[in-house]
XYZ file of C-alpha atoms in Angstrom:
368
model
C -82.248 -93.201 174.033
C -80.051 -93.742 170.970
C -76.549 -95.757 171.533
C -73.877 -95.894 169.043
C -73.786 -99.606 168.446
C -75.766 -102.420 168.660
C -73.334 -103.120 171.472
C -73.566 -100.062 173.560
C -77.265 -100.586 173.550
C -77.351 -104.333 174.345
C -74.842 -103.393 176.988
C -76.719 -100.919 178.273
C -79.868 -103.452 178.484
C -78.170 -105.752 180.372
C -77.730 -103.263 183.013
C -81.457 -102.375 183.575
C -83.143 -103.831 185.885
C -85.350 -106.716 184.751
C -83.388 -107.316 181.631
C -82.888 -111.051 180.839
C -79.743 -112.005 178.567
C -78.686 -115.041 176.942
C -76.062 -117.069 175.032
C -78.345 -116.529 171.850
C -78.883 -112.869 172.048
C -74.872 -112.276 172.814
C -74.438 -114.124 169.497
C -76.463 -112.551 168.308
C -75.411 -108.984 169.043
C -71.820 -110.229 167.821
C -72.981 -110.674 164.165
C -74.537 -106.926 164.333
C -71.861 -105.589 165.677
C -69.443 -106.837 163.398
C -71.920 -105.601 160.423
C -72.370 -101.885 162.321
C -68.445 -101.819 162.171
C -68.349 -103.015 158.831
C -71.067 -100.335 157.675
C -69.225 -97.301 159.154
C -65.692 -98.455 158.922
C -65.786 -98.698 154.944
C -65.240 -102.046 154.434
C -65.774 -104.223 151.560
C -68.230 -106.792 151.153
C -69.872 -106.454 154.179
C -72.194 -109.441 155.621
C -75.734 -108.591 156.788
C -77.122 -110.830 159.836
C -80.470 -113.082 159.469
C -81.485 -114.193 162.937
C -83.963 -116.744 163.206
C -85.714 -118.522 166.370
C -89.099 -119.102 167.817
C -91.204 -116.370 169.220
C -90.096 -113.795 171.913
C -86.572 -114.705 171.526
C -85.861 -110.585 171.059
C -84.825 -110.753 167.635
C -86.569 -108.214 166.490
C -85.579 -105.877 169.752
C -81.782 -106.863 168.895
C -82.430 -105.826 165.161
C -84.791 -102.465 166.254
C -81.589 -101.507 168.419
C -78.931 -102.396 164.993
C -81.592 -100.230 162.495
C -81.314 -97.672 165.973
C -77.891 -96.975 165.747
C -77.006 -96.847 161.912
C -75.518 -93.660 160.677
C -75.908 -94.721 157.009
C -79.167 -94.527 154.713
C -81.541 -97.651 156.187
C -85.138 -98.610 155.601
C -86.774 -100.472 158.535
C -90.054 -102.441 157.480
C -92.132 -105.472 158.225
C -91.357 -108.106 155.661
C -95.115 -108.104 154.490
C -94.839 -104.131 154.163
C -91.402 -104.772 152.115
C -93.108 -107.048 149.601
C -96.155 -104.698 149.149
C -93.864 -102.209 148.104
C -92.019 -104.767 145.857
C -95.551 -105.410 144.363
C -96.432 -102.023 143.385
C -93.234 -101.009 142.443
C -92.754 -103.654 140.314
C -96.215 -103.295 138.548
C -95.085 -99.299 138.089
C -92.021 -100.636 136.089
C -94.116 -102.991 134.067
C -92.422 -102.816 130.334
C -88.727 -102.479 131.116
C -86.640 -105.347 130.531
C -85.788 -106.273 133.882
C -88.275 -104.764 136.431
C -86.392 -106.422 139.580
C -82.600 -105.035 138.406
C -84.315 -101.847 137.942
C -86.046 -101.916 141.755
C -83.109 -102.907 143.183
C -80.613 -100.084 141.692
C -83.640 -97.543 143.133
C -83.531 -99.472 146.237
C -79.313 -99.526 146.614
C -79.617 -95.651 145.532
C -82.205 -95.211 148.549
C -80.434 -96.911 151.453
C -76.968 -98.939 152.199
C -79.121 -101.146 154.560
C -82.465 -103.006 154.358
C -83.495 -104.239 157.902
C -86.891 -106.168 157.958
C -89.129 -108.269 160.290
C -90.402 -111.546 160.119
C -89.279 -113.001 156.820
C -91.675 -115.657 155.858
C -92.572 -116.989 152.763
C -96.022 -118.963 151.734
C -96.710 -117.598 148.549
C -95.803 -118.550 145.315
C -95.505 -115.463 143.447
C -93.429 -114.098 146.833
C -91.660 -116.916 146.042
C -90.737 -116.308 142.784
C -89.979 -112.956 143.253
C -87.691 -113.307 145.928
C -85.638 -115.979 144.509
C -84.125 -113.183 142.177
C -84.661 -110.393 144.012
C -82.607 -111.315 147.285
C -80.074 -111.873 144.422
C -79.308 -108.615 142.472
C -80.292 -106.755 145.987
C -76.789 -108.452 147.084
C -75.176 -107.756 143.426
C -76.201 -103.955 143.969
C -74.905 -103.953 147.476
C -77.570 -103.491 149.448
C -77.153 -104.797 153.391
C -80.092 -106.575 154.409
C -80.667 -107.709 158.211
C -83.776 -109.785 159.389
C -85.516 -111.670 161.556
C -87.197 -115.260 160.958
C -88.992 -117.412 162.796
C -87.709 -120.001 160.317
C -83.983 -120.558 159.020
C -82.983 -120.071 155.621
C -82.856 -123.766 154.187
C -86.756 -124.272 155.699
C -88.402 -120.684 153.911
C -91.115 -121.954 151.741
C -90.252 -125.622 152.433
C -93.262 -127.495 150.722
C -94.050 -124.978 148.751
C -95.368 -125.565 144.965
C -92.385 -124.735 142.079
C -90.073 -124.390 145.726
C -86.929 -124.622 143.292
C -87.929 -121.164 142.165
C -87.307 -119.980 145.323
C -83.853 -121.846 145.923
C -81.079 -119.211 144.141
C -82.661 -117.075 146.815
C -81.643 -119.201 149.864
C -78.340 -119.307 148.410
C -78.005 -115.840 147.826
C -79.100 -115.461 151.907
C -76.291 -118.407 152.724
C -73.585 -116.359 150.562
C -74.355 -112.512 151.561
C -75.908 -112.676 155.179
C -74.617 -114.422 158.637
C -77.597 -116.670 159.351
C -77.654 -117.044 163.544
C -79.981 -118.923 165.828
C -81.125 -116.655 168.569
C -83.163 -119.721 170.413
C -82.662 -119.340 173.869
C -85.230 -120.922 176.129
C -87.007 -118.128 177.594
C -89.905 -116.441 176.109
C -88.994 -112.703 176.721
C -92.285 -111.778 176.175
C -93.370 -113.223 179.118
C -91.757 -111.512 181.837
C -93.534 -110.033 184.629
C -95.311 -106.637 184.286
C -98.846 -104.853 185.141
C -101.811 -106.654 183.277
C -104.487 -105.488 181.686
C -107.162 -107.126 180.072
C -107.747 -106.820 176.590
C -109.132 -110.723 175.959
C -112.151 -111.949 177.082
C -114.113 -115.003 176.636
C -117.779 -114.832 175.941
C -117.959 -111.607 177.706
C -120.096 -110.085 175.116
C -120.468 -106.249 177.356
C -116.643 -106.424 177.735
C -115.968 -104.487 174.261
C -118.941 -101.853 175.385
C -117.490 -100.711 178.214
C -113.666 -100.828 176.673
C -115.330 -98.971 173.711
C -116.769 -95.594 176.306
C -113.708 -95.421 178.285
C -111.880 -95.410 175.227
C -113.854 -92.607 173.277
C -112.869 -89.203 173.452
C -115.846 -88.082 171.250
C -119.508 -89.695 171.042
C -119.986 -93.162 169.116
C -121.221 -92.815 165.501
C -123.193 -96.039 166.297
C -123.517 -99.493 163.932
C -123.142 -98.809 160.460
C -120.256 -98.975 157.657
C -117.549 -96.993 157.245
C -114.703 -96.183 154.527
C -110.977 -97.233 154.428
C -109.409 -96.805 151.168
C -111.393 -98.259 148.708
C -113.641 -100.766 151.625
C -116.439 -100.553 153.149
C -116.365 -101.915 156.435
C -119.246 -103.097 158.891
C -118.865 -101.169 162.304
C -120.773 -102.301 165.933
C -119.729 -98.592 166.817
C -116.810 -96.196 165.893
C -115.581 -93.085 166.877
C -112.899 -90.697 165.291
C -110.118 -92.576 167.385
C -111.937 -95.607 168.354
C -113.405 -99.200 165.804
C -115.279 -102.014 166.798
C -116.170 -104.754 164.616
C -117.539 -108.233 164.590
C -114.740 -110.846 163.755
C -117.146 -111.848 160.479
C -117.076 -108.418 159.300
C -112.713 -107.764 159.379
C -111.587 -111.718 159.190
C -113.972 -113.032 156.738
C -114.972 -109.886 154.314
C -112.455 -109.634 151.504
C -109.462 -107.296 153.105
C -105.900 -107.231 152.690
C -102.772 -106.324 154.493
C -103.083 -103.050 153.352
C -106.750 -102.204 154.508
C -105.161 -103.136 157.825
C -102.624 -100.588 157.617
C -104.880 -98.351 156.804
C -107.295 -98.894 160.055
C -103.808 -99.018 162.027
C -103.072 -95.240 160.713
C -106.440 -93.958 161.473
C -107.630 -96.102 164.872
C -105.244 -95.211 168.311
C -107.406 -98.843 169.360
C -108.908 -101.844 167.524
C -112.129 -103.592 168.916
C -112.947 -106.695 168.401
C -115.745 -109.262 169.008
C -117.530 -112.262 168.426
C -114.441 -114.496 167.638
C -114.578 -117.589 166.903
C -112.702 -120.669 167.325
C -109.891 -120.656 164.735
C -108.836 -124.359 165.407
C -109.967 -126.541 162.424
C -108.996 -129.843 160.955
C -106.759 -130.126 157.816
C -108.626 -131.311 154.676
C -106.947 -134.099 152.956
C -103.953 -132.968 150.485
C -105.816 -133.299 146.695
C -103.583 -133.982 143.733
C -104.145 -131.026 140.925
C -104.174 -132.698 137.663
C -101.866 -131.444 134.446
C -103.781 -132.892 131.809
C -106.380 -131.735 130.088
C -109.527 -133.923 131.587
C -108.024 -134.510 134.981
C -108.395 -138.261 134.466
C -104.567 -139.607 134.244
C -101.731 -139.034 136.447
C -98.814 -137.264 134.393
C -95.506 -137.073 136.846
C -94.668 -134.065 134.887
C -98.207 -132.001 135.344
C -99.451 -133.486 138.950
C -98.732 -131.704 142.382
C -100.483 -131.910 145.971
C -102.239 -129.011 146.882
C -101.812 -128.155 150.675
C -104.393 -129.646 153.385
C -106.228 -125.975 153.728
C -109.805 -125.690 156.339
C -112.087 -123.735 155.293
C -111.275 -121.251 157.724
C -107.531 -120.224 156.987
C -108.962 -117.174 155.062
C -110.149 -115.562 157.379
C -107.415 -116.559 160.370
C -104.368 -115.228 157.516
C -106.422 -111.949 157.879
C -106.463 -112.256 161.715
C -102.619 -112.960 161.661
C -102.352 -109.893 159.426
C -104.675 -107.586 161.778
C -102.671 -108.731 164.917
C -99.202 -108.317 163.115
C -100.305 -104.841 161.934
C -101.356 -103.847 165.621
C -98.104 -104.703 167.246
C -96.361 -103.393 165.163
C -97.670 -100.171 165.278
C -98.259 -100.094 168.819
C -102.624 -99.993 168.248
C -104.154 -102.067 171.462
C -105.930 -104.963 170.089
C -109.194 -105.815 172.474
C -110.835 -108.946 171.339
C -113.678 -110.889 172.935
C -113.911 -114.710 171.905
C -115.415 -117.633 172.236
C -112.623 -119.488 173.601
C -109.521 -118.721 175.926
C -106.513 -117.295 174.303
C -104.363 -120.434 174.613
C -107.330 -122.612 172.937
C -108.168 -120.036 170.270
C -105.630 -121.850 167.205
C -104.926 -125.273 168.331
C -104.923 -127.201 164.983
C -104.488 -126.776 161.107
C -102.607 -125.758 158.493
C -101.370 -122.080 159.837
C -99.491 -123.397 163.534
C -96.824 -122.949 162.852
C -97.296 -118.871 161.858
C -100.006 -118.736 164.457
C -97.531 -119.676 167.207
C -95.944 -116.035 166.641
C -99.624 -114.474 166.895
C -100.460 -116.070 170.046
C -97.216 -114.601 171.287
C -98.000 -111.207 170.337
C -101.698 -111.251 171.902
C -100.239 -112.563 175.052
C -97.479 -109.783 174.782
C -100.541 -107.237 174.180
C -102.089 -108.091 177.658
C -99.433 -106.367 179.384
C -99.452 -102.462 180.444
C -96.221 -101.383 178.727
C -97.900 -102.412 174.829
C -99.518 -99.470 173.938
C -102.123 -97.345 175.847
């Protein structure tokens, strides 16, 4: 059902059954409302909304049901989707003088509005690229509304050459309401029909997922192709993959190769997972001169406290992100209980919004 504001369709929420609302979300809705008006009433500037908050707040429902009810060119993405087309476009446009003016005048020409999910910010060149970017998106007058689990002033706090990265917070400050929708309730949790899709050291679990799930017979171990991968299988069907956590998480795969499976798979598999918990490695100072042997204020910096196994969990992360978000069940069997699977280490704080999804994911209405 499409409503004609952000408002109508809040509105209309609150009058379901089962619906939970809260101080946050109404402010929440406020700020879109005011930038739906805004949009379709011809006004000039007009503010875009950043909502940040922990998990299961419903930011991203509140911004689904804004992108819903635009009647003016928008482009919905997650943010990770958004800067792999930033990437590529920006290596197409290698030569020009200013490759980012030039994306964002294609960009402004393509839609009035930009809405995208779960802005966050741990790479350098990201980093880099942003800090600009954000800034002649808002010059060419481009709307942008997004979600966070982080608010502006803490995006890429930390991070190395951070003060790359600051004209961009101030372009968010200046062009974009930044709200707190931080209610106490995780809305994920409410009460619906489970079904199991995590199990712990239930190594026939998958098996029997994997038959009731194919609609044609198993093609049996073996590799397949996705893009330019290959990929270890335990079985796969046309509709149906299963793989071993050391053969998706630890193999050399991207975002994209995720996508890919996403577009191809109507259901994910997968096993043997590990415990992701490890301890944080003590910080190491990187040297700027040439032997490594003195301490120059001007070359040092700390490298973050990484474990050896944040590789492989930023792919997990990636693989569960990519699932929810295109509605693919994700059945996993592990070594450990959900709630015990991250516990410690350097991603926490993003993992906190992947535990939230999986738990989300054990409920009937996600998916099949």
């Amino acid at each position: 059902m499409t409503f004609e504001s952000p408002l109508a369709s809040y509105q209309h929420a609150i009058a379901e059954e089962g619906f939970v609302s809260d101080e946050a979300q109404r402010r929440a809705v406020g700020a879109l409302q005011a930038c739906h008006e805004a949009l379709h009433q011809g006004r000039a500037p007009i503010t875009g909304v950043y909502l940040w908050g922990p998990v299961g707040r419903g930011k991203t429902w509140l911004m689904d049901r804004f992108y819903q009810s635009l009647r003016v060119p928008a482009r919905r993405q997650h943010f990770h989707h958004f800067m792999g087309w930033v990437h590529q476009r920006s290596f197409q446009l290698t030569g020009i003088p200013d490759p980012l003016q030039a994306l964002a005048r294609e960009l402004s020409q393509a839609v009035r509005v930009l809405c995208f999910d779960e802005l966050f910010v741990n790479d350098i060149g990201d980093a880099i690229i942003l800090g600009r970017l954000f800034q002649v998106m808002f010059e060419h007058g481009v709307v942008v509304v997004c979600t966070s689990n982080q608010p502006p002033d803490q995006l890429y706090a930390g991070g190395f050459n951070r003060e790359r990265f600051l004209p961009g917070i101030a372009a968010i400050k200046q062009h974009m309401q930044v709200v707190a929708v931080d209610g106490g309730e995780d809305h994920r949790l409410h009460p619906g029909v489970e079904v199991q899709r995590y199990w712990v050291n239930q190594a026939d679990a998958l098996a029997a997922v994997f038959q009731a799930l194919s609609d044609v017979p198993a093609s049996g171990g073996g590799a397949i192709s996705v893009g330019h991968r290959s990929i270890v299988t335990v079985q796969a069907s046309d509709t149906v993959l299963w793989c071993r956590y050391a053969d998706l998480c630890e193999q050399p795969l991207a975002a994209m190769d995720f996508m890919l499976l996403c577009d191809r798979f109507k259901a994910i598999l997968l096993g043997e997972v590990p415990s992701l918990s490890a301890q944080q490695r003590p910080g190491r100072i990187a040297r700027g001169t040439e032997d490594a042997a003195m301490r120059v204020a001007a070359g040092d910096r700390e490298l973050p406290q990484l474990s050896v196994h944040d590789d492989s969990v930023r792919r997990f992360i990636a693989l569960v992100d990519e699932c929810y978000d295109r509605k693919v069940p994700l059945f996993i069997e592990a070594k450990v209980p959900l709630e015990r699977l991250y516990t410690e280490g350097y991603l926490a704080f993003p993992f906190r919004r992947t535990l939230s999804r999986l738990q989300e994911m054990q409920w009937q209405r996600f998916g099949l």
